[in-house]
Coordinates of C-alpha atoms and ligand atoms in Angstrom, one line a residue:
X83 CA 35.8 0.4 72.0
X84 CA 34.3 1.5 68.7
X85 CA 36.7 2.7 66.1
X86 CA 35.3 6.1 65.9
X87 CA 36.1 6.6 69.5
X88 CA 39.8 6.5 68.7
X89 CA 41.1 10.0 67.7
X90 CA 43.9 8.5 65.5
X91 CA 41.4 6.5 63.5
X92 CA 39.0 9.5 63.2
X93 CA 41.9 11.7 62.0
X94 CA 42.9 9.1 59.5
X95 CA 39.3 9.2 58.1
X96 CA 39.1 13.0 57.7
X97 CA 37.9 13.9 54.3
X98 CA 39.9 16.4 52.2
X99 CA 38.9 19.2 50.0
X100 CA 41.4 20.3 47.3
X101 CA 40.5 23.7 45.8
X102 CA 43.7 24.2 43.8
X103 CA 41.9 23.9 40.5
X104 CA 39.5 26.7 41.4
X105 CA 42.5 29.2 41.5
X106 CA 44.0 31.4 38.8
X107 CA 47.4 30.3 39.6
X108 CA 46.6 26.7 38.6
X109 CA 44.1 27.1 35.7
X110 CA 44.9 30.5 34.3
X111 CA 42.6 33.5 33.6
X112 CA 39.3 31.7 34.3
X113 CA 40.4 30.8 37.8
X114 CA 39.3 32.7 40.9
X115 CA 41.6 35.1 42.8
X116 CA 41.8 35.2 46.5
X117 CA 40.6 38.8 46.4
X118 CA 37.3 37.6 44.8
X119 CA 36.6 35.4 47.8
X120 CA 37.7 38.0 50.3
X121 CA 35.3 40.5 48.6
X122 CA 32.3 38.4 49.6
X123 CA 30.5 39.2 52.8
X124 CA 32.4 36.6 54.7
X125 CA 32.4 38.2 58.2
X126 CA 28.7 39.0 58.0
X127 CA 27.9 35.4 56.8
X128 CA 30.1 33.7 59.6
X129 CA 28.2 35.8 62.1
X130 CA 24.9 34.9 60.5
X131 CA 25.8 31.2 60.9
X132 CA 26.6 31.7 64.5
X133 CA 23.5 33.6 65.2
X134 CA 21.2 31.1 63.4
X135 CA 23.0 28.0 64.8
X136 CA 20.2 27.6 67.4
X137 CA 17.5 27.7 64.8
X138 CA 19.4 25.2 62.5
X139 CA 18.3 22.2 64.6
X140 CA 19.9 19.8 62.1
X141 CA 23.3 20.9 63.3
X142 CA 22.6 19.3 66.7
X143 CA 21.5 15.9 65.4
X144 CA 25.0 14.4 65.9
X145 CA 24.6 15.2 69.7
X146 CA 21.0 15.1 70.9
X147 CA 19.6 11.9 69.8
X148 CA 20.7 9.3 72.4
X149 CA 17.2 8.3 73.4
X150 CA 15.9 8.0 70.0
X151 CA 19.0 6.1 68.8
X152 CA 18.2 3.3 71.3
X153 CA 14.6 3.2 70.1
X154 CA 15.7 3.1 66.4
X155 CA 18.1 0.3 67.1
X156 CA 15.6 -1.8 68.9
X157 CA 13.0 -1.3 66.3
X158 CA 15.6 -2.1 63.5
X159 CA 16.7 -5.3 65.3
X160 CA 13.0 -6.3 65.3
X161 CA 12.5 -5.6 61.6
X162 CA 15.8 -7.3 60.8
X163 CA 14.6 -10.5 62.4
X164 CA 11.0 -10.6 61.5
X165 CA 10.6 -9.2 58.0
X166 CA 11.7 -9.9 54.5
X167 CA 11.4 -6.4 53.0
X168 CA 11.5 -2.8 54.4
X169 CA 9.8 -0.2 52.2
X170 CA 10.1 3.5 52.7
X171 CA 7.2 5.5 51.4
X172 CA 8.3 9.2 51.0
X173 CA 9.6 11.8 48.5
X174 CA 12.3 14.5 48.3
X175 CA 14.1 14.8 51.6
X176 CA 12.2 11.9 53.0
X177 CA 13.6 9.6 50.3
X178 CA 16.9 10.9 48.8
X179 CA 19.0 10.5 52.0
X180 CA 17.9 6.9 52.8
X181 CA 18.7 6.1 49.2
X182 CA 22.1 7.8 49.1
X183 CA 23.3 6.3 52.5
X184 CA 22.0 2.8 51.6
X185 CA 23.9 2.9 48.2
X186 CA 27.1 4.2 49.9
X187 CA 27.3 1.8 52.7
X188 CA 25.5 -1.4 51.7
X189 CA 26.5 -4.1 49.2
X190 CA 26.1 -2.7 45.6
X191 CA 23.7 -5.6 44.8
X192 CA 22.0 -5.5 48.2
X193 CA 18.6 -6.7 47.3
X194 CA 19.9 -9.4 45.1
X195 CA 22.1 -11.1 47.8
X196 CA 20.7 -14.2 49.5
X197 CA 19.0 -13.5 52.8
X198 CA 22.0 -15.1 54.7
X199 CA 24.5 -13.0 53.1
X200 CA 22.4 -9.8 53.5
X201 CA 21.3 -10.6 57.0
X202 CA 18.6 -8.0 56.8
X203 CA 15.5 -7.3 54.8
X204 CA 15.5 -6.0 51.3
X205 CA 15.1 -2.2 51.0
X206 CA 12.9 -0.4 48.6
X207 CA 12.5 3.4 48.7
X208 CA 9.4 4.5 46.8
X209 CA 9.7 8.1 45.8
X210 CA 7.4 8.4 42.9
X211 CA 3.7 7.9 42.1
X212 CA 4.3 6.2 38.8
X213 CA 1.5 3.7 38.8
X214 CA 3.8 1.2 37.0
X215 CA 6.3 1.4 39.8
X216 CA 3.8 0.7 42.6
X217 CA 2.4 -2.2 40.7
X218 CA 5.9 -3.6 40.3
X219 CA 6.6 -3.2 44.0
X220 CA 3.5 -5.2 44.8
X221 CA 4.6 -7.8 42.4
X222 CA 7.9 -8.4 44.2
X223 CA 7.0 -8.0 48.0
X224 CA 4.8 -10.0 50.2
X225 CA 3.0 -7.4 52.2
X226 CA 2.6 -9.7 55.1
X227 CA 6.4 -10.0 55.4
X228 CA 7.0 -6.4 54.8
X229 CA 7.5 -3.4 57.2
X230 CA 6.5 -0.1 55.7
X231 CA 7.9 3.2 56.9
X232 CA 5.8 6.2 55.8
X233 CA 7.9 9.4 56.0
X234 CA 6.6 12.9 55.7
X235 CA 7.8 15.9 57.7
X236 CA 4.8 18.0 56.7
X237 CA 2.5 15.0 57.0
X238 CA 0.5 16.1 54.0
X239 CA 2.5 15.5 50.9
X240 CA 0.1 14.1 48.2
X241 CA 2.5 11.7 46.7
X242 CA 3.3 10.1 50.1
X243 CA -0.4 10.2 51.1
X244 CA -1.4 8.4 47.9
X245 CA 1.2 5.6 48.6
X246 CA -0.1 5.4 52.3
X247 CA -3.6 5.1 51.2
X248 CA -2.8 2.2 48.7
X249 CA -0.6 0.4 51.3
X250 CA -2.9 0.8 54.3
X251 CA -5.8 -0.5 52.2
X252 CA -3.9 -3.5 51.3
X253 CA -2.7 -4.0 54.9
X254 CA -6.2 -3.7 56.2
X255 CA -7.4 -6.4 53.8
X256 CA -4.5 -8.7 54.6
X257 CA -4.3 -8.2 58.4
X258 CA -7.6 -6.8 59.5
X259 CA -8.0 -3.8 61.8
X260 CA -4.6 -3.8 63.3
X261 CA -1.9 -2.7 60.8
X262 CA 0.4 -1.3 63.3
X263 CA 2.6 -4.4 63.2
X264 CA 3.5 -3.6 59.6
X265 CA 3.6 0.2 59.4
X266 CA 5.7 2.9 61.1
X267 CA 5.2 6.6 60.7
X268 CA 7.9 9.3 60.7
X269 CA 6.7 12.8 60.8
X270 CA 6.4 16.1 62.7
X271 CA 5.4 15.7 66.4
X272 CA 2.1 17.6 66.0
X273 CA 1.6 19.1 62.6
X274 CA 0.0 17.4 59.5
X275 CA -2.3 14.6 58.7
X276 CA 0.1 11.7 59.3
X277 CA 0.1 12.3 63.0
X278 CA -3.7 11.9 63.0
X279 CA -3.5 8.8 60.9
X280 CA -0.7 7.4 63.1
X281 CA -2.8 8.0 66.3
X282 CA -5.9 6.4 64.7
X283 CA -3.9 3.4 63.6
X284 CA -1.8 3.3 66.8
X285 CA 1.5 3.3 64.8
X286 CA 4.9 3.4 66.2
X287 CA 5.9 7.0 65.3
X288 CA 9.4 8.6 65.0
X289 CA 9.5 12.4 65.1
X290 CA 11.3 14.7 62.7
X291 CA 12.6 17.3 65.1
X292 CA 11.5 20.9 64.8
X293 CA 14.0 23.0 62.7
X294 CA 15.0 20.0 60.7
X295 CA 13.7 20.5 57.1
X296 CA 13.2 17.6 54.7
X297 CA 16.6 18.0 52.9
X298 CA 18.5 18.4 56.1
X299 CA 16.8 15.4 57.7
X300 CA 18.9 12.3 56.8
X301 CA 20.7 12.3 60.1
X302 CA 17.4 12.1 62.1
X303 CA 15.0 9.1 62.2
X304 CA 14.1 9.9 58.6
X305 CA 17.3 8.3 57.4
X306 CA 18.5 6.5 60.6
X307 CA 15.7 3.9 60.7
X308 CA 16.3 2.6 57.2
X309 CA 20.1 2.7 57.7
X310 CA 19.9 0.7 61.0
X311 CA 17.6 -1.8 59.3
X312 CA 20.1 -2.4 56.6
X313 CA 22.9 -2.9 59.2
X314 CA 24.6 0.5 59.0
X315 CA 26.3 1.7 62.2
X316 CA 24.2 4.9 62.7
X317 CA 26.3 5.9 65.7
X318 CA 29.4 6.0 63.4
X319 CA 27.5 8.0 60.9
X320 CA 26.6 10.6 63.5
X321 CA 30.2 10.5 64.8
X322 CA 31.4 11.4 61.3
X323 CA 28.9 14.3 61.3
X324 CA 30.1 15.5 64.7
X325 CA 33.7 15.4 63.5
X326 CA 32.8 17.5 60.6
X327 CA 30.8 19.9 62.7
X328 CA 34.0 20.7 64.6
X329 CA 35.9 21.4 61.3
X330 CA 32.9 23.5 60.2
X331 CA 32.8 25.6 63.4
X332 CA 36.0 27.3 62.5
X333 CA 35.3 31.1 61.8
X334 CA 38.3 31.3 59.6
X335 CA 36.7 30.8 56.2
X336 CA 39.8 29.6 54.4
X337 CA 40.3 26.8 56.9
X338 CA 36.7 25.8 57.1
X339 CA 36.0 23.2 54.4
X340 CA 32.2 23.9 54.1
X341 CA 32.7 27.7 54.3
X342 CA 35.5 27.9 51.6
X343 CA 33.6 25.5 49.3
X344 CA 30.5 27.6 49.5
X345 CA 32.5 30.8 49.0
X346 CA 34.2 29.5 45.9
X347 CA 30.9 28.4 44.5
X348 CA 29.3 31.7 45.2
X349 CA 32.3 33.5 43.6
X350 CA 32.0 31.3 40.6
X351 CA 28.2 32.0 40.4
X352 CA 29.0 35.7 40.3
X353 CA 31.1 34.9 37.3
X354 CA 28.2 33.2 35.6
X355 CA 29.0 29.7 36.5
X356 CA 25.4 28.6 37.0
X357 CA 26.0 24.9 36.9
X358 CA 27.5 22.7 39.6
X359 CA 28.5 19.2 38.5
X360 CA 28.9 16.6 41.1
X361 CA 31.0 13.7 39.8
X362 CA 31.9 11.0 42.2
X363 CA 34.4 8.2 41.1
X364 CA 32.6 5.4 42.9
X365 CA 29.2 3.8 42.2
X366 CA 28.6 3.8 45.9
X367 CA 28.5 7.5 45.9
X368 CA 26.3 7.9 42.9
X369 CA 23.1 8.8 44.8
X370 CA 25.0 11.2 47.0
X371 CA 24.8 13.4 43.9
X372 CA 21.0 13.0 43.8
X373 CA 20.7 13.9 47.5
X374 CA 23.0 16.9 46.9
X375 CA 21.1 18.0 43.9
X376 CA 18.0 18.5 46.0
X377 CA 19.9 20.2 48.8
X378 CA 21.6 22.7 46.6
X379 CA 18.8 23.4 44.2
X380 CA 15.9 23.7 46.5
X381 CA 17.9 25.7 49.1
X382 CA 19.5 28.2 46.8
X383 CA 17.1 28.5 43.8
X384 CA 15.4 31.6 45.1
X385 CA 13.6 34.5 43.4
X386 CA 13.9 36.8 46.4
X387 CA 16.6 37.7 48.8
X388 CA 16.0 38.3 52.6
X389 CA 15.1 41.9 51.9
X390 CA 12.5 41.0 49.2
X391 CA 14.6 42.1 46.3
X392 CA 14.3 39.9 43.1
X393 CA 17.6 38.0 42.7
X394 CA 16.8 34.8 40.8
X395 CA 19.6 33.0 42.5
X396 CA 20.8 29.5 42.3
X397 CA 23.1 27.1 40.5
X398 CA 21.8 24.1 38.6
X399 CA 23.2 20.9 40.1
X400 CA 24.2 18.2 37.5
X401 CA 24.8 14.6 38.5
X402 CA 27.6 12.7 36.8
X403 CA 29.4 9.5 37.6
X404 CA 33.1 8.8 37.1
X405 CA 34.2 7.1 34.9
X406 CA 30.9 6.3 33.2
X407 CA 30.2 9.9 32.2
X408 CA 33.7 10.5 30.9
X409 CA 32.2 8.8 27.8
X410 CA 29.1 11.1 27.9
X411 CA 29.6 14.6 29.5
X412 CA 33.3 15.2 29.9
X413 CA 33.7 16.5 26.3
X414 CA 31.4 19.3 27.3
X415 CA 33.2 19.9 30.6
X416 CA 36.6 20.4 28.9
X417 CA 35.5 22.2 25.6
X418 CA 32.0 23.6 26.5
X419 CA 31.2 27.0 27.9
X420 CA 32.8 28.3 31.1
X421 CA 29.5 28.1 33.0
X422 CA 30.1 25.3 35.4
X423 CA 32.1 24.1 38.4
X424 CA 32.9 20.4 38.6
X425 CA 33.3 18.7 42.0
X426 CA 35.0 15.4 41.7
X427 CA 34.6 13.0 44.6
X428 CA 37.4 10.5 45.0
X429 CA 38.2 7.5 47.2
X430 CA 41.7 6.7 48.5
X431 CA 40.9 3.1 49.3
X432 CA 38.1 1.2 47.7
X433 CA 36.5 -1.6 49.7
X434 CA 37.5 -4.3 47.1
X435 CA 40.5 -4.7 44.9
X436 CA 39.9 -6.2 41.5
X437 CA 43.1 -7.3 39.7
X438 CA 43.2 -7.1 35.8
X439 CA 44.7 -10.4 34.8
X440 CA 47.1 -11.2 31.9
X441 CA 45.5 -11.9 28.6
X442 CA 45.9 -11.0 24.9
X443 CA 49.6 -10.2 25.6
X444 CA 50.4 -9.8 21.9
X445 CA 47.8 -6.9 21.6
X446 CA 49.7 -4.1 23.2
X447 CA 46.7 -1.7 23.2
X448 CA 44.9 -4.2 25.5
X449 CA 47.8 -5.7 27.3
X450 CA 49.1 -2.5 28.9
X451 CA 46.2 -2.9 31.4
X452 CA 47.4 -6.4 32.5
X453 CA 49.0 -6.6 35.9
X454 CA 47.2 -3.4 37.0
X455 CA 44.0 -3.3 39.0
X456 CA 40.7 -1.6 38.4
X457 CA 41.5 0.4 41.5
X458 CA 44.5 1.8 39.7
X459 CA 42.6 2.3 36.5
X460 CA 39.7 4.3 38.1
X461 CA 42.1 6.5 40.0
X462 CA 44.2 7.1 36.9
X463 CA 41.0 8.0 35.0
X464 CA 40.0 10.4 37.7
X465 CA 43.5 12.1 37.9
X466 CA 43.5 12.3 34.1
X467 CA 40.1 13.9 33.9
X468 CA 41.0 16.4 36.7
X469 CA 44.1 17.2 34.7
X470 CA 42.1 17.6 31.4
X471 CA 39.6 19.9 33.1
X472 CA 42.3 22.0 34.7
X473 CA 44.2 22.3 31.5
X474 CA 41.1 23.4 29.7
X475 CA 40.7 26.2 32.2
X476 CA 37.4 25.2 33.6
X477 CA 36.8 25.3 37.4
X478 CA 36.9 22.2 39.5
X479 CA 37.6 20.9 42.9
X480 CA 38.1 17.5 44.5
X481 CA 36.7 16.0 47.7
X482 CA 38.4 12.8 48.8
X483 CA 37.2 10.2 51.2
X484 CA 40.0 8.0 52.7
X485 CA 37.4 5.2 52.3
X486 CA 33.6 4.9 52.0
X487 CA 32.4 4.1 55.5
X488 CA 29.7 5.4 57.8
X489 CA 32.1 7.9 59.4
X490 CA 33.1 9.5 56.1
X491 CA 29.7 9.6 54.8
X492 CA 28.5 11.4 58.0
X493 CA 31.2 13.9 57.3
X494 CA 30.3 14.3 53.7
X495 CA 26.6 14.8 54.3
X496 CA 27.3 17.3 57.1
X497 CA 29.9 19.3 55.2
X498 CA 27.5 19.8 52.2
X499 CA 24.7 20.8 54.5
X500 CA 26.8 23.4 56.2
X501 CA 28.2 24.5 52.8
X502 CA 24.6 25.0 51.6
X503 CA 23.6 27.0 54.6
X504 CA 26.7 29.2 54.3
X505 CA 26.0 29.8 50.6
X506 CA 22.6 30.9 51.7
X507 CA 24.1 33.5 54.0
X508 CA 26.5 34.6 51.4
X509 CA 23.7 35.1 48.9
X510 CA 21.5 36.7 51.7
X511 CA 18.6 34.4 51.1
X512 CA 16.6 31.8 53.0
X513 CA 18.1 28.4 52.3
X514 CA 15.4 26.5 54.3
X515 CA 12.2 27.3 52.5
X516 CA 10.9 26.2 49.1
X517 CA 8.2 28.6 48.0
X518 CA 8.7 27.7 44.4
X519 CA 7.5 24.2 44.9
X520 CA 4.1 25.4 46.2
X521 CA 2.8 26.6 42.9
X522 CA 3.0 23.2 41.3
X523 CA 1.5 21.5 44.5
X524 CA -1.5 23.9 44.5
X525 CA -2.1 23.3 40.9
X526 CA -2.1 19.6 41.5
X527 CA -4.6 20.1 44.3
X528 CA -6.8 22.2 42.0
X529 CA -6.7 19.6 39.2
X530 CA -7.7 16.9 41.7
X531 CA -10.5 19.1 43.1
X532 CA -9.1 19.3 46.6
X533 CA -11.5 21.4 48.7
X534 CA -10.4 25.0 49.1
X535 CA -8.6 25.2 45.6
X536 CA -11.5 26.4 43.4
X537 CA -9.8 29.8 42.7
X538 CA -6.6 28.0 41.6
X539 CA -8.7 25.8 39.3
X540 CA -10.2 28.9 37.7
X541 CA -6.8 30.3 37.4
X542 CA -5.6 27.2 35.6
X543 CA -8.6 27.1 33.3
X544 CA -7.9 30.7 32.2
X545 CA -4.2 29.8 31.5
X546 CA -3.2 30.2 27.7
X547 CA -4.4 27.3 25.8
X548 CA -2.1 25.1 23.7
X549 CA -2.1 26.1 20.0
X550 CA -2.3 23.3 17.4
X551 CA 0.4 25.0 15.3
X552 CA 3.0 24.3 18.1
X553 CA 2.1 20.6 18.4
X554 CA 3.8 18.5 15.8
Ligands
PA5_869 O1 13.4 19.7 51.6 C1 12.1 19.7 51.7 O2 11.6 20.2 52.7 C2 11.2 19.1 50.6 O3 11.9 18.7 49.5 C3 10.6 17.9 51.2 O4 11.6 16.9 51.6 C4 9.6 17.2 50.3 O5 8.7 18.1 49.6 C5 8.8 16.1 51.0 O6 8.2 16.7 52.1 P1 7.6 15.9 53.3 O7 8.6 15.2 54.0 O8 6.9 16.9 54.1 O9 6.6 14.9 52.7

C-alpha cells in the first residue's frame, strides 16, 4: 500500500493556513475585519466556481489521467535508464512548474550528484533565449546522451520554437533523419505548429488537455514527465492535489483554505495592498514563489473586468526567501508602506537535521548557538520575523507544510491554483487569459518580419523616438 492511500497519513500531511495576522484583533488598525470579507461577493463567487468547474479542466487532473500516467511512467523509466541528461525546452507555464517541483522534491544539488546517487539523468529547464545560456547548455551536455522535451501548449511560442530549431538542427546533424529517439513533444492535441512538427518527425507526443492553460498545467504531462524522470512519485503528487481539491470544494468560504486566502488578498487589495510577497523558509520551496508569481500576476493583472469596464486589477507578486531575504527585504516589510501582504511558507519537519556543534564557548555571542540545530534556528527566525511583521501592523499569513514531499507539494500547487481562480471570481475578471502578453509578442514578430505583421511594424516605426537628452 502506498502511504498516500492511508487516510491517517494523508491527514497528518494536511497543509495549514494561519490567517491570524491578517486580522485587526491581532495586528491592530491595519488588520482586516470579518465584515470586510463578508462584504465581498462571496456567494456569487462560490456559485461561479461551481458553474465553471466543468470548464476548469485543470481541476480534474488529479482524477482523469490514469492512462497517461502509465505512459509517462514507462517513458520516464526508459529515459532514466538510457540518458545522461533530460532537457525541457519551454517557457512560462511550460517551465516554471517543472522547475518548482524539481527543486522542491529532488536533492538540492541534484545535477552535481554522481550518477549512482542521482539514479536519473541530470535535468535542465531552458526557459530563456539568452544566447549565452544556450551555448552554455551545449557546452555541458552530450546531445547524443540527452532526451529533449519540447513543451508548448500553443505550439507557437517563438522562444520555444527558436530552441527547437536549434536543437533539432543539431540532432539531425548528429543522428541523421530520425530524431524521434531524442525528442519528445508536449502540446495541444491539434492546435499549433508543434503538432505538425511532431507528426513530421514522428515524435512521441504528450497532450496538454483542453481547458488546461499554461500556468495551470504543472499537474498534467507538462510537469509530470520531468518529475517522473527525476524519480518523483507523480501519483503521490496528484493524490495531494486530490486531497486539497476536497478541502477546496467546501462552499463555506471561511473553512475553505483557497477561498479564504483569496478573499483576504482581495480585501487587502481593496485597501491598496498591491503587493503580495511569497516568502518560503526552505530553499526547496524557493521556485514555488517563481511559479506562483506567474500564476498570480498573469491571471489577475487585467485591464478589463468581465463586463468590459476598465479596472486595472492585480497585485504584484514578489519573491523572497527566508532567512536570506531577512537581510535584504524585511526592513521594508516592517517599516515600509502598508502596501503589501506577506505569505510565509514554513515547514514543520525538514528532511535533514543539521546540529550546530560546540565551539568558541568563551565568545557568548557566538556560543549561544551551540547545541542547537539549524532546524531550530530557521524556525526561530521565521517565528521572529512573523512576530516582527505582526508587531509592525503589516498584513501577513502563514502556510505550513508538515514536511516537503510530493503529497504536500501537490496540495500547495492545487490550493494556489484554486485561490487564483477564486480571486478572479471575486474581482469579476477572466483569470485564464493573458491579452497583455500579446502586444509584446506581436511587436517581436513585427521586428523579426514575421509575415502578416507589417502593420504592427509600421506602428512600431511611428512610435515616439528616443531623445538624446534623456540618454545619459
Ligand atoms: O500561462 C500561460 O498560458 C502562459 O504564460 C504560457 O505558459 C506561456 O506563454 C508559454 O506558452 P506555451 O506553453 O503556449 O508555449
